[in-house]
XYZ file of C-alpha atoms in Angstrom:
194
model
C 12.106 -4.040 -48.454
C 12.931 -5.305 -45.127
C 11.005 -8.877 -44.042
C 10.587 -9.243 -40.493
C 10.913 -13.368 -39.459
C 7.719 -13.429 -37.057
C 8.461 -15.318 -33.327
C 7.026 -18.260 -33.382
C 4.328 -18.207 -30.518
C 4.857 -20.087 -27.262
C 3.306 -22.724 -25.517
C 3.262 -23.922 -21.663
C 4.401 -27.273 -20.519
C 0.966 -28.041 -19.187
C -0.440 -26.638 -22.288
C 1.059 -29.252 -24.573
C 0.779 -32.012 -21.517
C -3.169 -31.456 -22.237
C -2.401 -31.449 -25.851
C -0.527 -34.441 -26.398
C -2.958 -36.406 -23.656
C -5.036 -38.625 -25.633
C -1.668 -39.580 -27.437
C -2.542 -36.672 -29.919
C -2.199 -33.392 -30.783
C 0.894 -31.267 -32.689
C 3.799 -32.840 -34.512
C 6.580 -32.472 -31.784
C 9.722 -31.816 -33.259
C 12.731 -31.945 -30.890
C 15.734 -29.897 -32.221
C 18.496 -31.171 -29.834
C 21.994 -33.360 -30.458
C 20.996 -36.949 -31.418
C 22.574 -37.366 -27.790
C 20.486 -35.178 -25.993
C 17.162 -36.347 -27.301
C 19.034 -40.131 -26.507
C 19.274 -39.268 -22.744
C 15.606 -37.507 -22.993
C 12.941 -36.820 -24.738
C 8.642 -36.386 -25.039
C 7.312 -39.290 -26.214
C 6.365 -39.162 -30.104
C 8.932 -36.502 -30.218
C 10.705 -36.697 -33.930
C 14.085 -35.759 -33.563
C 15.032 -33.380 -35.725
C 18.743 -31.346 -35.292
C 18.748 -27.360 -35.179
C 21.586 -27.824 -37.817
C 20.398 -30.511 -40.518
C 16.590 -28.380 -39.653
C 18.587 -25.229 -41.189
C 20.279 -27.447 -43.858
C 17.039 -28.601 -45.503
C 14.283 -26.389 -44.305
C 12.941 -26.763 -47.919
C 12.892 -30.408 -48.197
C 11.590 -30.759 -44.112
C 8.196 -28.116 -45.251
C 6.340 -30.828 -47.084
C 6.430 -32.666 -44.598
C 4.962 -30.647 -42.303
C 2.108 -29.190 -43.379
C 0.256 -29.530 -39.331
C 0.694 -27.473 -36.112
C 4.208 -27.778 -35.142
C 5.812 -27.721 -31.386
C 9.433 -27.180 -31.826
C 11.339 -28.604 -28.382
C 14.810 -27.926 -27.022
C 16.745 -28.578 -24.208
C 15.340 -24.408 -22.545
C 13.827 -22.887 -25.843
C 16.439 -21.421 -27.765
C 17.374 -23.376 -29.977
C 13.117 -24.627 -30.874
C 12.823 -20.512 -31.825
C 15.856 -20.650 -33.796
C 14.424 -22.916 -35.077
C 11.554 -21.586 -34.772
C 12.616 -18.218 -36.733
C 14.281 -21.035 -39.411
C 10.712 -22.494 -40.832
C 9.280 -19.033 -40.834
C 11.513 -17.831 -43.118
C 10.096 -21.079 -45.593
C 6.645 -20.440 -44.662
C 5.727 -22.491 -42.491
C 2.808 -21.609 -40.512
C 1.532 -22.947 -36.582
C 4.720 -22.745 -35.587
C 4.807 -22.929 -32.300
C 8.055 -23.344 -29.406
C 7.603 -25.387 -25.925
C 8.752 -22.694 -23.401
C 11.289 -23.397 -20.425
C 12.086 -26.254 -23.060
C 11.811 -29.510 -22.337
C 12.733 -28.268 -18.304
C 10.074 -26.966 -18.142
C 8.377 -30.286 -19.584
C 10.441 -32.502 -16.559
C 9.312 -29.750 -13.819
C 5.614 -30.355 -15.086
C 6.447 -34.285 -14.632
C 5.634 -34.393 -18.136
C 5.914 -38.227 -19.609
C 9.699 -39.124 -20.549
C 11.431 -41.366 -22.514
C 14.491 -41.806 -20.983
C 17.903 -43.505 -22.244
C 22.117 -43.921 -21.398
C 22.477 -40.603 -18.910
C 25.048 -37.472 -20.478
C 25.858 -33.801 -19.314
C 23.795 -31.508 -21.253
C 25.728 -28.390 -24.086
C 24.762 -26.940 -21.148
C 26.575 -28.103 -18.610
C 29.691 -28.501 -20.643
C 30.423 -25.424 -22.130
C 29.971 -24.224 -18.521
C 32.513 -26.817 -17.577
C 35.349 -25.822 -21.040
C 34.981 -22.227 -20.354
C 35.308 -21.901 -16.700
C 38.085 -25.003 -17.511
C 39.965 -21.976 -19.894
C 39.998 -19.438 -18.188
C 40.553 -21.110 -14.973
C 43.604 -22.127 -16.213
C 44.902 -18.958 -18.509
C 44.365 -17.694 -15.291
C 46.944 -19.196 -13.375
C 49.000 -20.279 -16.400
C 49.202 -16.682 -16.894
C 50.980 -16.243 -13.556
C 54.038 -17.235 -15.212
C 52.805 -16.384 -18.937
C 52.775 -13.022 -19.257
C 49.233 -12.339 -21.770
C 48.287 -15.615 -21.571
C 45.713 -14.334 -19.369
C 44.030 -13.155 -22.123
C 42.471 -15.955 -23.578
C 40.591 -15.834 -20.381
C 39.169 -12.790 -21.418
C 37.964 -13.260 -24.589
C 36.513 -16.476 -23.455
C 34.686 -14.232 -21.495
C 33.760 -11.280 -24.033
C 32.544 -14.357 -26.365
C 29.814 -15.356 -23.223
C 28.836 -11.715 -22.940
C 28.604 -11.612 -27.117
C 26.872 -15.689 -26.747
C 23.980 -14.437 -24.095
C 23.199 -11.229 -26.499
C 22.512 -12.957 -29.194
C 21.036 -15.991 -27.733
C 23.814 -18.055 -30.116
C 26.082 -19.742 -29.221
C 29.230 -21.039 -30.506
C 31.172 -23.693 -28.194
C 28.425 -24.757 -27.847
C 28.112 -25.801 -31.822
C 31.486 -26.746 -31.351
C 30.223 -29.111 -28.978
C 27.561 -30.134 -30.227
C 29.785 -32.161 -33.213
C 31.291 -33.874 -30.609
C 30.541 -38.068 -30.916
C 30.084 -37.085 -26.770
C 27.451 -35.188 -28.218
C 26.367 -36.368 -31.566
C 24.680 -39.844 -30.838
C 23.318 -42.276 -33.471
C 23.068 -40.209 -37.422
C 20.687 -38.515 -37.887
C 20.626 -36.950 -41.655
C 17.734 -35.939 -43.261
C 16.417 -39.250 -45.227
C 15.818 -39.980 -41.165
C 14.217 -37.529 -40.618
C 11.686 -37.740 -43.069
C 11.345 -40.895 -43.079
C 10.096 -40.758 -39.188
C 8.110 -37.492 -39.914
C 6.013 -40.026 -42.491
C 5.502 -42.497 -40.337
C 3.644 -40.753 -37.799
C -0.063 -41.560 -37.900
């Protein structure tokens, strides 16, 4: 017997603005890293990093009995979070289509903190640096260019699976973690919402 996990419905930034214009609306869960969340987030959103959500979803479900909108930078991590919560039995899940990028493009209100590079930009920098360096050093050291080939293959795999091992590793760096977010902090934040 196979089970299929329903992909959460998409919600446009304009539709979410309409739902939240009076200060109410659905519960907003931002699944980006604490560092990304601290840089910019939608007012009223609760930061539940994707790793924390995956590890503690059963515990979080007790506090998510209402309409939930999942948010990330572009929608990919939010979709993964939606699948994890749907597998655990939570209904009424939606993903902000285009994520924070779309929200900011429509002029949606945001809370801003200290600026930092987005995770996707960091991945491009690290991958590009590895490929360029292995290509240049590979002129003197035979076979080293294959490191760049491996990074390229990893990027293709990341695109095909809509996941990114390099992004996951970079998200664990102190620069991206920001303040520690543990399950107790997340649950306390979920309880505080009126």
